[in-house]
Short mmCIF file of C-alpha atoms in Angstrom, two decimals:
data_model
loop_
_atom_site.label_atom_id
_atom_site.label_comp_id
_atom_site.label_asym_id
_atom_site.label_seq_id
_atom_site.Cartn_x
_atom_site.Cartn_y
_atom_site.Cartn_z
CA MET A 228 0.00 0.00 0.00
CA ASP A 229 1.00 3.64 -0.46
CA LYS A 230 2.97 5.07 2.46
CA HIS A 231 0.21 7.65 2.99
CA PHE A 232 -2.45 4.94 3.36
CA PHE A 233 -4.32 5.26 6.66
CA TRP A 234 -4.31 2.22 8.94
CA GLY A 235 -6.62 2.31 11.92
CA GLY A 236 -10.13 1.87 13.21
CA SER A 237 -13.51 3.52 13.77
CA ILE A 238 -15.55 4.04 16.93
CA ALA A 239 -18.72 6.01 17.77
CA ALA A 240 -19.41 8.12 20.84
CA HIS A 241 -22.74 6.55 21.80
CA GLN A 242 -21.23 3.05 21.66
CA CYS A 243 -18.11 3.68 23.69
CA GLU A 244 -18.09 6.91 25.72
CA GLY A 245 -20.61 6.35 28.53
CA ALA A 246 -20.71 9.29 30.99
CA PHE A 247 -24.16 10.11 29.67
CA GLU A 248 -24.98 12.66 32.37
CA GLU A 249 -21.54 14.20 32.89
CA ASP A 250 -20.28 17.68 32.00
CA GLY A 251 -23.67 18.95 30.93
CA LYS A 252 -24.39 16.35 28.26
CA GLY A 253 -27.98 16.38 27.04
CA LEU A 254 -30.20 13.41 26.32
CA GLY A 255 -29.26 11.84 23.00
CA ILE A 256 -31.54 9.56 21.00
CA MET A 257 -29.44 6.45 21.78
CA ASP A 258 -29.62 7.15 25.51
CA LEU A 259 -33.24 5.96 25.32
CA VAL A 260 -32.51 2.57 23.71
CA THR A 261 -32.33 -0.51 25.94
CA ASP A 262 -30.16 -3.58 25.63
CA GLY A 263 -31.25 -6.40 23.34
CA SER A 264 -29.88 -9.37 21.43
CA HIS A 265 -30.00 -11.05 18.03
CA GLU A 266 -33.25 -12.72 19.15
CA ARG A 267 -34.70 -9.82 21.21
CA PRO A 268 -34.91 -6.36 19.59
CA ARG A 269 -33.75 -3.34 21.54
CA GLU A 270 -36.62 -1.37 23.08
CA ILE A 271 -36.95 2.29 22.18
CA CYS A 272 -38.30 4.33 25.10
CA LYS A 273 -39.77 7.83 25.38
CA THR A 274 -38.19 8.42 28.80
CA ILE A 275 -35.52 6.68 30.85
CA GLU A 276 -37.20 3.96 32.93
CA LYS A 277 -35.43 2.89 36.10
CA ASP A 278 -36.07 -0.84 35.68
CA LYS A 279 -34.45 -1.02 32.23
CA PHE A 280 -30.82 -1.19 31.16
CA TYR A 281 -29.45 1.35 28.68
CA PRO A 282 -25.97 0.29 27.47
CA SER A 283 -24.93 3.74 26.19
CA HIS A 284 -25.11 5.20 29.70
CA THR A 285 -21.84 3.53 30.70
CA ALA A 286 -20.64 1.78 27.50
CA ILE A 287 -16.90 1.06 27.85
CA ASP A 288 -16.11 4.39 29.58
CA PHE A 289 -13.99 5.73 26.72
CA TYR A 290 -14.94 9.21 27.99
CA HIS A 291 -12.61 8.73 30.95
CA ARG A 292 -10.24 6.11 29.51
CA TYR A 293 -9.51 7.63 26.10
CA LYS A 294 -5.83 8.21 26.89
CA GLU A 295 -5.35 4.56 27.83
CA ASP A 296 -7.20 3.38 24.72
CA ILE A 297 -5.45 5.75 22.34
CA ALA A 298 -2.11 4.53 23.72
CA LEU A 299 -3.16 0.97 22.83
CA PHE A 300 -4.14 2.07 19.30
CA ALA A 301 -0.75 3.75 18.97
CA GLU A 302 0.93 0.56 20.16
CA MET A 303 -0.76 -1.26 17.27
CA GLY A 304 0.66 1.36 14.92
CA PHE A 305 -2.55 3.20 14.02
CA THR A 306 -2.06 6.17 11.73
CA ALA A 307 -5.76 7.18 11.85
CA LEU A 308 -8.75 6.84 14.16
CA ARG A 309 -12.28 7.76 13.20
CA ILE A 310 -14.28 9.08 16.15
CA SER A 311 -17.63 10.82 16.44
CA VAL A 312 -18.59 13.92 18.35
CA ASP A 313 -21.75 13.51 20.41
CA TRP A 314 -23.94 16.41 19.24
CA SER A 315 -25.76 16.33 22.60
CA ARG A 316 -22.49 17.10 24.43
CA ILE A 317 -22.00 20.28 22.40
CA TYR A 318 -25.61 21.49 22.27
CA PRO A 319 -27.42 19.45 24.96
CA MET A 320 -30.89 20.38 23.69
CA GLY A 321 -29.79 21.08 20.15
CA ASP A 322 -31.31 24.56 19.89
CA GLU A 323 -29.30 26.57 22.46
CA GLU A 324 -27.76 29.90 21.58
CA GLU A 325 -24.36 28.92 22.98
CA PRO A 326 -22.53 25.57 23.01
CA SER A 327 -21.26 23.72 26.07
CA GLN A 328 -17.62 24.62 26.62
CA ALA A 329 -17.10 21.42 28.61
CA GLY A 330 -18.18 19.38 25.63
CA ILE A 331 -15.90 21.28 23.26
CA ASP A 332 -12.97 20.98 25.64
CA HIS A 333 -13.41 17.22 25.89
CA TYR A 334 -13.16 16.65 22.15
CA VAL A 335 -10.26 19.07 21.81
CA SER A 336 -8.46 16.97 24.42
CA VAL A 337 -9.26 13.70 22.61
CA VAL A 338 -8.03 15.08 19.29
CA GLU A 339 -4.87 16.48 20.85
CA GLU A 340 -4.16 13.10 22.44
CA LEU A 341 -4.48 11.45 19.02
CA LEU A 342 -2.13 14.00 17.47
CA ARG A 343 0.37 13.47 20.29
CA HIS A 344 0.52 9.82 19.22
CA LYS A 345 0.76 10.80 15.53
CA ILE A 346 -2.71 9.39 14.81
CA GLU A 347 -4.77 11.32 12.26
CA PRO A 348 -8.21 12.17 13.70
CA ILE A 349 -11.13 11.58 11.33
CA VAL A 350 -14.23 13.13 12.87
CA THR A 351 -17.83 12.12 12.16
CA LEU A 352 -20.20 14.94 13.06
CA CYS A 353 -23.37 12.88 13.33
CA HIS A 354 -23.14 9.16 14.12
CA PHE A 355 -26.59 8.44 15.64
CA GLU A 356 -26.12 11.03 18.45
CA MET A 357 -28.86 13.57 17.79
CA PRO A 358 -30.21 15.55 20.79
CA TYR A 359 -33.58 14.03 21.67
CA HIS A 360 -35.10 17.47 22.24
CA LEU A 361 -34.87 18.12 18.49
CA VAL A 362 -37.06 15.06 17.91
CA GLU A 363 -39.64 15.99 20.53
CA GLN A 364 -39.81 19.71 19.87
CA TYR A 365 -39.21 19.94 16.12
CA GLY A 366 -40.03 16.56 14.60
CA SER A 367 -36.40 15.69 13.86
CA TRP A 368 -35.24 15.92 10.23
CA THR A 369 -38.78 16.37 8.93
CA ASN A 370 -38.34 20.01 9.97
CA ARG A 371 -35.96 22.25 8.01
CA LYS A 372 -35.15 24.16 11.20
CA VAL A 373 -33.09 21.14 12.25
CA ILE A 374 -30.78 21.76 9.28
CA ASP A 375 -29.94 25.16 10.77
CA PHE A 376 -29.33 23.66 14.23
CA TYR A 377 -27.06 21.04 12.67
CA LEU A 378 -25.08 23.65 10.72
CA LYS A 379 -24.62 25.74 13.86
CA TYR A 380 -23.23 22.65 15.60
CA CYS A 381 -20.98 21.91 12.60
CA ARG A 382 -19.63 25.47 12.62
CA THR A 383 -18.86 25.15 16.33
CA MET A 384 -16.79 22.00 15.77
CA PHE A 385 -15.12 23.19 12.55
CA GLU A 386 -13.94 26.30 14.42
CA ALA A 387 -13.02 24.51 17.67
CA LEU A 388 -10.88 21.92 15.87
CA LYS A 389 -9.52 24.12 13.08
CA GLY A 390 -5.92 23.24 12.35
CA LYS A 391 -6.18 20.02 14.35
CA VAL A 392 -8.65 17.99 12.25
CA ARG A 393 -8.36 17.78 8.46
CA TYR A 394 -10.74 14.88 7.72
CA TRP A 395 -14.45 15.08 8.52
CA SER A 396 -17.58 13.07 7.80
CA THR A 397 -20.94 14.84 7.84
CA PHE A 398 -23.02 11.75 8.67
CA ASN A 399 -22.74 8.01 9.21
CA GLU A 400 -25.02 5.68 7.22
CA LEU A 401 -27.87 8.10 6.62
CA ASN A 402 -28.75 5.86 3.66
CA HIS A 403 -30.27 3.30 6.07
CA ILE A 404 -33.22 5.59 6.71
CA ASP A 405 -35.40 3.17 4.73
CA PRO A 406 -33.96 -0.35 4.96
CA ALA A 407 -37.37 -1.92 4.20
CA THR A 408 -36.82 -4.88 6.53
CA GLU A 409 -38.04 -5.91 9.96
CA ALA A 410 -35.18 -3.78 11.32
CA SER A 411 -36.83 -0.59 10.04
CA ASP A 412 -37.74 0.68 13.50
CA ILE A 413 -34.21 0.55 14.89
CA PHE A 414 -32.66 2.09 11.79
CA THR A 415 -35.11 4.96 11.33
CA TYR A 416 -34.70 5.58 15.06
CA ILE A 417 -30.91 5.61 15.28
CA ILE A 418 -30.74 7.97 12.30
CA ALA A 419 -33.66 10.28 13.03
CA GLY A 420 -35.02 9.38 16.46
CA MET A 421 -38.32 8.23 14.94
CA LYS A 422 -39.91 4.78 14.67
CA TYR A 423 -40.98 3.62 11.24
CA SER A 424 -43.95 1.82 12.79
CA GLU A 425 -45.27 5.07 14.29
CA MET A 426 -45.05 7.21 11.14
CA GLU A 427 -48.48 8.31 9.92
CA HIS A 428 -47.27 8.87 6.36
CA PRO A 429 -44.01 6.90 6.14
CA ALA A 430 -43.26 7.47 2.45
CA GLN A 431 -43.48 11.27 2.73
CA THR A 432 -41.74 11.28 6.13
CA LEU A 433 -38.81 9.17 4.98
CA ALA A 434 -38.44 11.18 1.78
CA SER A 435 -38.36 14.45 3.75
CA ILE A 436 -35.83 13.09 6.25
CA GLY A 437 -33.62 11.70 3.49
CA TYR A 438 -33.68 14.93 1.51
CA HIS A 439 -33.14 17.24 4.48
CA MET A 440 -30.15 15.20 5.70
CA THR A 441 -28.69 15.21 2.18
CA ALA A 442 -29.15 18.98 1.97
CA ALA A 443 -27.63 19.37 5.45
CA SER A 444 -24.58 17.41 4.31
CA VAL A 445 -23.85 19.52 1.22
CA LYS A 446 -24.38 22.70 3.24
CA ALA A 447 -21.97 21.42 5.92
CA VAL A 448 -19.34 20.59 3.28
CA ARG A 449 -19.62 24.09 1.85
CA LEU A 450 -19.43 25.62 5.33
CA GLY A 451 -16.42 23.50 6.33
CA HIS A 452 -14.52 24.54 3.21
CA GLU A 453 -15.27 28.21 3.89
CA ILE A 454 -14.01 27.95 7.48
CA ASP A 455 -10.84 26.10 6.47
CA PRO A 456 -9.97 25.36 2.82
CA GLU A 457 -7.66 22.59 4.08
CA ASN A 458 -10.62 20.57 5.35
CA ARG A 459 -11.35 17.32 3.50
CA ILE A 460 -15.01 16.50 4.07
CA GLY A 461 -16.82 13.30 3.16
CA CYS A 462 -19.84 11.31 4.18
CA VAL A 463 -20.00 7.67 5.30
CA PHE A 464 -22.42 5.20 3.72
CA GLY A 465 -23.29 1.65 4.71
CA LEU A 466 -23.30 -0.22 1.40
CA GLN A 467 -23.58 -3.80 0.25
CA PRO A 468 -23.37 -5.50 -3.14
CA VAL A 469 -26.59 -7.15 -4.25
CA TYR A 470 -25.98 -10.04 -6.63
CA ALA A 471 -28.43 -11.40 -9.18
CA TYR A 472 -29.60 -14.95 -8.46
CA ASN A 473 -28.94 -15.94 -12.07
CA CYS A 474 -28.56 -14.39 -15.53
CA ARG A 475 -32.28 -13.97 -16.10
CA PRO A 476 -32.53 -10.30 -17.17
CA ASP A 477 -35.40 -9.49 -14.79
CA ASN A 478 -33.37 -10.81 -11.87
CA ALA A 479 -30.30 -8.83 -12.91
CA LEU A 480 -32.37 -5.66 -13.16
CA ASN A 481 -33.99 -6.29 -9.80
CA ALA A 482 -30.62 -6.85 -8.11
CA PHE A 483 -29.32 -3.62 -9.65
CA GLN A 484 -32.32 -1.67 -8.37
CA GLU A 485 -32.01 -3.15 -4.87
CA MET A 486 -28.32 -2.30 -4.67
CA TYR A 487 -28.76 1.29 -5.83
CA ARG A 488 -32.00 1.92 -3.93
CA ASP A 489 -30.41 4.38 -1.54
CA PHE A 490 -27.53 5.67 -3.68
CA TYR A 491 -29.64 8.72 -4.47
CA GLN A 492 -28.12 10.55 -1.50
CA LEU A 493 -24.61 9.81 -2.76
CA ASP A 494 -25.68 11.05 -6.19
CA GLY A 495 -26.93 14.26 -4.61
CA MET A 496 -23.72 14.80 -2.65
CA CYS A 497 -21.32 13.97 -5.51
CA ARG A 498 -22.95 15.23 -8.70
CA GLY A 499 -23.81 18.78 -7.71
CA ARG A 500 -27.58 18.44 -7.76
CA PHE A 501 -30.31 16.34 -6.20
CA PRO A 502 -31.06 13.58 -8.74
CA GLU A 503 -33.93 14.13 -11.17
CA TYR A 504 -34.81 10.42 -11.21
CA LYS A 505 -35.60 10.58 -7.50
CA LEU A 506 -37.71 13.69 -7.94
CA LYS A 507 -39.71 11.96 -10.69
CA GLU A 508 -40.19 8.93 -8.45
CA TYR A 509 -41.45 11.20 -5.67
CA GLU A 510 -43.76 12.99 -8.10
CA ARG A 511 -45.36 9.67 -9.07
CA MET A 512 -45.83 8.89 -5.37
CA GLY A 513 -47.36 12.27 -4.56
CA ILE A 514 -44.38 13.23 -2.38
CA VAL A 515 -43.46 16.91 -2.08
CA LEU A 516 -40.04 18.17 -0.97
CA GLU A 517 -39.39 21.58 0.55
CA GLY A 518 -36.40 23.77 -0.21
CA LEU A 519 -35.31 22.41 -3.58
CA GLU A 520 -34.72 25.81 -5.13
CA GLU A 521 -33.08 27.46 -2.13
CA ASP A 522 -30.72 24.47 -1.72
CA ARG A 523 -29.65 24.36 -5.39
CA GLU A 524 -26.46 26.37 -4.96
CA ASP A 525 -25.42 24.36 -1.90
CA PHE A 526 -25.66 21.13 -3.89
CA ALA A 527 -23.53 22.69 -6.64
CA LYS A 528 -20.84 23.98 -4.25
CA GLY A 529 -20.95 21.37 -1.47
CA THR A 530 -19.84 18.19 -3.22
CA LEU A 531 -17.94 15.59 -1.21
CA ASP A 532 -14.16 15.39 -1.17
CA PHE A 533 -14.22 11.65 -0.46
CA ILE A 534 -16.62 8.79 0.20
CA GLY A 535 -16.52 6.63 3.32
CA VAL A 536 -17.61 3.03 2.77
CA ASN A 537 -18.88 0.83 5.59
CA TYR A 538 -18.87 -2.77 4.37
CA TYR A 539 -19.84 -5.93 6.21
CA SER A 540 -21.77 -8.25 3.90
CA SER A 541 -23.55 -8.78 0.59
CA SER A 542 -26.92 -10.18 -0.39
CA VAL A 543 -28.85 -11.67 -3.30
CA GLY A 544 -31.68 -9.75 -4.94
CA HIS A 545 -35.20 -11.05 -4.51
CA CYS A 546 -36.57 -13.17 -7.33
CA GLU A 547 -39.32 -15.71 -7.98
CA GLU A 548 -36.99 -18.71 -8.18
CA MET A 549 -35.40 -18.26 -4.81
CA GLU A 550 -36.48 -18.43 -1.19
CA GLY A 551 -34.25 -17.61 1.73
CA ASP A 552 -33.74 -15.66 4.89
CA GLU A 553 -33.97 -11.88 4.65
CA THR A 554 -30.77 -9.93 5.27
CA LEU A 555 -30.61 -6.95 7.61
CA PHE A 556 -30.73 -4.36 4.84
CA GLY A 557 -32.94 -6.19 2.36
CA GLY A 558 -32.28 -8.95 -0.15
CA VAL A 559 -31.82 -12.64 0.56
CA GLN A 560 -28.88 -14.56 2.02
CA ASN A 561 -26.38 -15.97 -0.47
CA PRO A 562 -26.26 -19.80 -0.20
CA TYR A 563 -22.61 -19.82 -1.33
CA LEU A 564 -21.40 -17.78 1.63
CA GLU A 565 -20.73 -18.54 5.27
CA LEU A 566 -22.70 -16.53 7.82
CA SER A 567 -21.46 -14.92 11.01
CA ARG A 568 -23.13 -15.82 14.29
CA TRP A 569 -25.35 -12.75 13.84
CA GLY A 570 -26.49 -13.80 10.38
CA TRP A 571 -24.29 -11.55 8.25
CA SER A 572 -22.75 -13.12 5.14
CA ILE A 573 -18.95 -13.18 5.01
CA ASP A 574 -17.92 -12.06 1.53
CA PRO A 575 -14.41 -10.59 1.15
CA THR A 576 -14.77 -10.36 -2.65
CA GLY A 577 -17.79 -8.16 -2.09
CA LEU A 578 -15.50 -5.45 -0.71
CA ARG A 579 -13.49 -5.35 -3.94
CA TYR A 580 -16.74 -5.36 -5.92
CA LEU A 581 -18.14 -2.46 -3.91
CA LEU A 582 -15.00 -0.32 -3.96
CA ASN A 583 -14.86 -0.64 -7.74
CA ALA A 584 -18.55 0.21 -8.11
CA VAL A 585 -18.35 3.33 -5.94
CA TYR A 586 -15.06 4.62 -7.32
CA ARG A 587 -15.98 4.10 -10.97
CA MET A 588 -19.38 5.71 -10.46
CA TYR A 589 -18.17 8.89 -8.75
CA GLY A 590 -14.41 9.12 -9.38
CA LYS A 591 -13.79 10.35 -5.85
CA PRO A 592 -11.28 8.95 -3.35
CA VAL A 593 -12.77 6.32 -1.07
CA ILE A 594 -11.83 5.08 2.37
CA VAL A 595 -13.07 1.93 4.08
CA THR A 596 -14.50 3.46 7.24
CA GLU A 597 -15.93 0.26 8.74
CA ASN A 598 -15.37 -3.45 8.24
CA GLY A 599 -15.18 -6.18 10.84
CA LEU A 600 -16.53 -9.35 12.38
CA GLY A 601 -18.83 -9.48 15.39
CA ALA A 602 -18.07 -12.67 17.32
CA VAL A 603 -18.16 -14.23 20.78
CA ASP A 604 -14.64 -14.12 22.24
CA VAL A 605 -13.42 -16.18 25.18
CA LEU A 606 -11.21 -14.59 27.83
CA GLU A 607 -8.89 -17.38 28.98
CA GLU A 608 -7.63 -17.76 32.54
CA ASP A 609 -4.30 -16.21 31.55
CA ARG A 610 -6.23 -13.24 30.05
CA SER A 611 -5.39 -14.20 26.46
CA ILE A 612 -8.01 -14.16 23.68
CA HIS A 613 -7.46 -16.44 20.70
CA ASP A 614 -9.49 -14.93 17.83
CA ASP A 615 -8.08 -16.59 14.71
CA TYR A 616 -11.53 -16.22 13.09
CA ARG A 617 -11.19 -12.43 13.25
CA ILE A 618 -7.68 -12.52 11.86
CA ASP A 619 -8.91 -14.69 9.00
CA TYR A 620 -11.83 -12.33 8.30
CA VAL A 621 -9.81 -9.11 8.27
CA SER A 622 -6.94 -10.71 6.37
CA LYS A 623 -9.19 -11.86 3.52
CA HIS A 624 -10.90 -8.50 3.28
CA LEU A 625 -7.58 -6.66 3.22
CA GLN A 626 -6.36 -8.95 0.45
CA GLN A 627 -9.37 -7.94 -1.64
CA LEU A 628 -8.86 -4.27 -0.81
CA LYS A 629 -5.27 -4.56 -1.96
CA LEU A 630 -6.41 -6.06 -5.26
CA ALA A 631 -8.89 -3.21 -5.72
CA VAL A 632 -6.10 -0.67 -5.25
CA GLU A 633 -3.19 -2.35 -7.02
CA GLU A 634 -4.93 -4.21 -9.84
CA ASP A 635 -8.15 -2.27 -10.37
CA GLY A 636 -6.79 1.22 -9.79
CA VAL A 637 -9.24 2.24 -7.09
CA ASP A 638 -8.14 5.36 -5.21
CA CYS A 639 -8.65 4.01 -1.66
CA PHE A 640 -6.66 5.88 0.96
CA GLY A 641 -7.35 3.94 4.14
CA TYR A 642 -8.76 0.98 6.05
CA LEU A 643 -10.46 1.68 9.37
CA MET A 644 -11.59 -1.52 11.05
CA TRP A 645 -14.86 -1.24 12.93
CA GLY A 646 -14.64 -1.51 16.64
CA PRO A 647 -10.86 -1.82 17.15
CA ILE A 648 -11.86 -2.02 20.80
CA ASP A 649 -14.96 -3.92 21.98
CA LEU A 650 -17.98 -1.64 22.31
CA VAL A 651 -21.78 -1.71 22.44
CA SER A 652 -23.50 -3.01 19.30
CA ALA A 653 -25.79 -0.34 17.81
CA THR A 654 -28.29 -2.83 16.39
CA THR A 655 -28.52 -5.31 19.29
CA GLY A 656 -27.13 -3.41 22.29
CA GLU A 657 -24.87 -6.32 23.19
CA MET A 658 -21.30 -6.42 24.43
CA LYS A 659 -20.88 -10.10 23.58
CA LYS A 660 -21.00 -9.19 19.88
CA ARG A 661 -17.34 -8.26 19.95
CA TYR A 662 -15.42 -6.71 17.07
CA GLY A 663 -12.25 -5.44 18.69
CA PHE A 664 -8.56 -6.17 18.61
CA ILE A 665 -8.79 -5.12 22.27
CA TYR A 666 -11.03 -7.02 24.69
CA VAL A 667 -13.03 -5.01 27.24
CA ASP A 668 -14.10 -6.85 30.39
CA LYS A 669 -17.75 -5.83 30.22
CA ASN A 670 -20.82 -8.08 30.05
CA ASP A 671 -24.25 -7.62 28.54
CA ASP A 672 -25.76 -6.96 31.97
CA GLY A 673 -23.30 -4.13 32.65
CA THR A 674 -21.02 -6.06 34.99
CA GLY A 675 -17.27 -6.30 34.52
CA THR A 676 -14.03 -4.58 35.47
CA LEU A 677 -13.64 -2.62 32.20
CA GLU A 678 -10.04 -3.82 32.03
CA ARG A 679 -8.53 -3.93 28.54
CA TYR A 680 -6.71 -7.00 27.16
CA ARG A 681 -4.87 -7.49 23.88
CA LYS A 682 -6.29 -10.23 21.65
CA ASP A 683 -4.20 -12.31 19.26
CA SER A 684 -5.57 -10.12 16.47
CA PHE A 685 -4.00 -7.07 18.19
CA TYR A 686 -0.52 -8.40 17.52
CA TRP A 687 -1.46 -9.59 14.04
CA TYR A 688 -2.80 -6.16 13.00
CA GLN A 689 0.31 -4.59 14.51
CA ARG A 690 2.42 -6.69 12.12
CA VAL A 691 0.16 -5.87 9.17
CA ILE A 692 0.55 -2.14 9.75
CA ALA A 693 4.31 -2.41 10.31
CA SER A 694 4.62 -4.25 6.98
CA GLY A 695 2.58 -1.64 5.10
CA GLY A 696 -0.07 -4.24 4.36
CA GLU A 697 2.30 -6.85 3.00
CA ALA A 698 1.98 -9.37 5.86
CA LEU A 699 -1.54 -10.58 5.12
CA ASP A 700 -1.09 -14.31 5.48
CA GLY A 701 -3.64 -14.46 8.29
CA ASN A 702 -1.36 -16.31 10.67
CA GLY A 703 -2.05 -15.21 14.25
#
């Protein structure tokens, strides 16, 4: 890999920080989501109920332990770490006149600690951490006023971290606003604080949310460039290849349409205008969008500098000939692929496929912002963790990434493994669904010492980074 290639990981505030009532933090949407499991969906509450467990309230205590954890990332050789700022720490209600200085100071300290260890900070401005007051009082992203509140928050962080942070992401996985599966409630909630099942007019509501967030992103990119021309600003999308079941033309067309169902936001952020095909679709459905004309210049001048790709699995497009289990984001499971314990297909080739598709479509630099394997790890009596399955998973995906770069010519400038340290799962609320190279002694019921332990994969990834991506044999 190129010597400037970023090696590192990605984490999110609501999944790792804890300290949910400290230093003036407001109530964020994920503070109201209980624990759950693969079999038992997380419960979304209106208020905090004393008899229920909310994993984000304590998480893995990164808020207090960030120096210890960053030192471990540096020991692995990280050259980049993607973090998120919790919006509700900066503007606790979301609509205040002035930000919380304590919140700003915390993230300045985290960024400075990363820089001290020569780790490039990549900051996501909105990773499922919206102030809940904006949902209750304004109707979340259905209301254009929320765009203004978001931009005020963005300005605060762009100015507070000017000269310290060069790489930013406006949102994380806003494309999952309409996954069209049984997981719709959790995904519309973590993005917008609203349940799909409670929407009176879901088609219009989802279209408004999707458009307003897209408009907010291009406006934030434009703003960030005005504040500091050195800023490189992207947006992170959760994407998966959708394969056709066979070469029947109808099946190929259906797979194509399923895969590109939510690429319209990427089109809007990369091509300088909100896509006409989506507007025509909305017109046929009787959906009306507000602000198209006033946002036109922002779309033209707020195009992304890079695209962040979160990749975990692929699926097969629906067709008459095939029956199978539904995947999390739509489509059917691929019978040729192994599944993880949480039902996600393991498809390293899909990463190469996806990177090629995104790069050739938009011609913009891409970075893998999430990729990893959730698994049950065993802490041995000697405090070792033997996770050869994770080493095998990451190794095979990195091999395909390398082929995409070196053989296919994809301009990919980094690999950030999801959850380099164990944290709370966003979809299930579990700790046992572990992704990290670093084990955290924390259980699903909240018990544990919070001690950190290096897994076998820690040392393997350390060697991979030291070799510049050459040592990918997968041997732990």
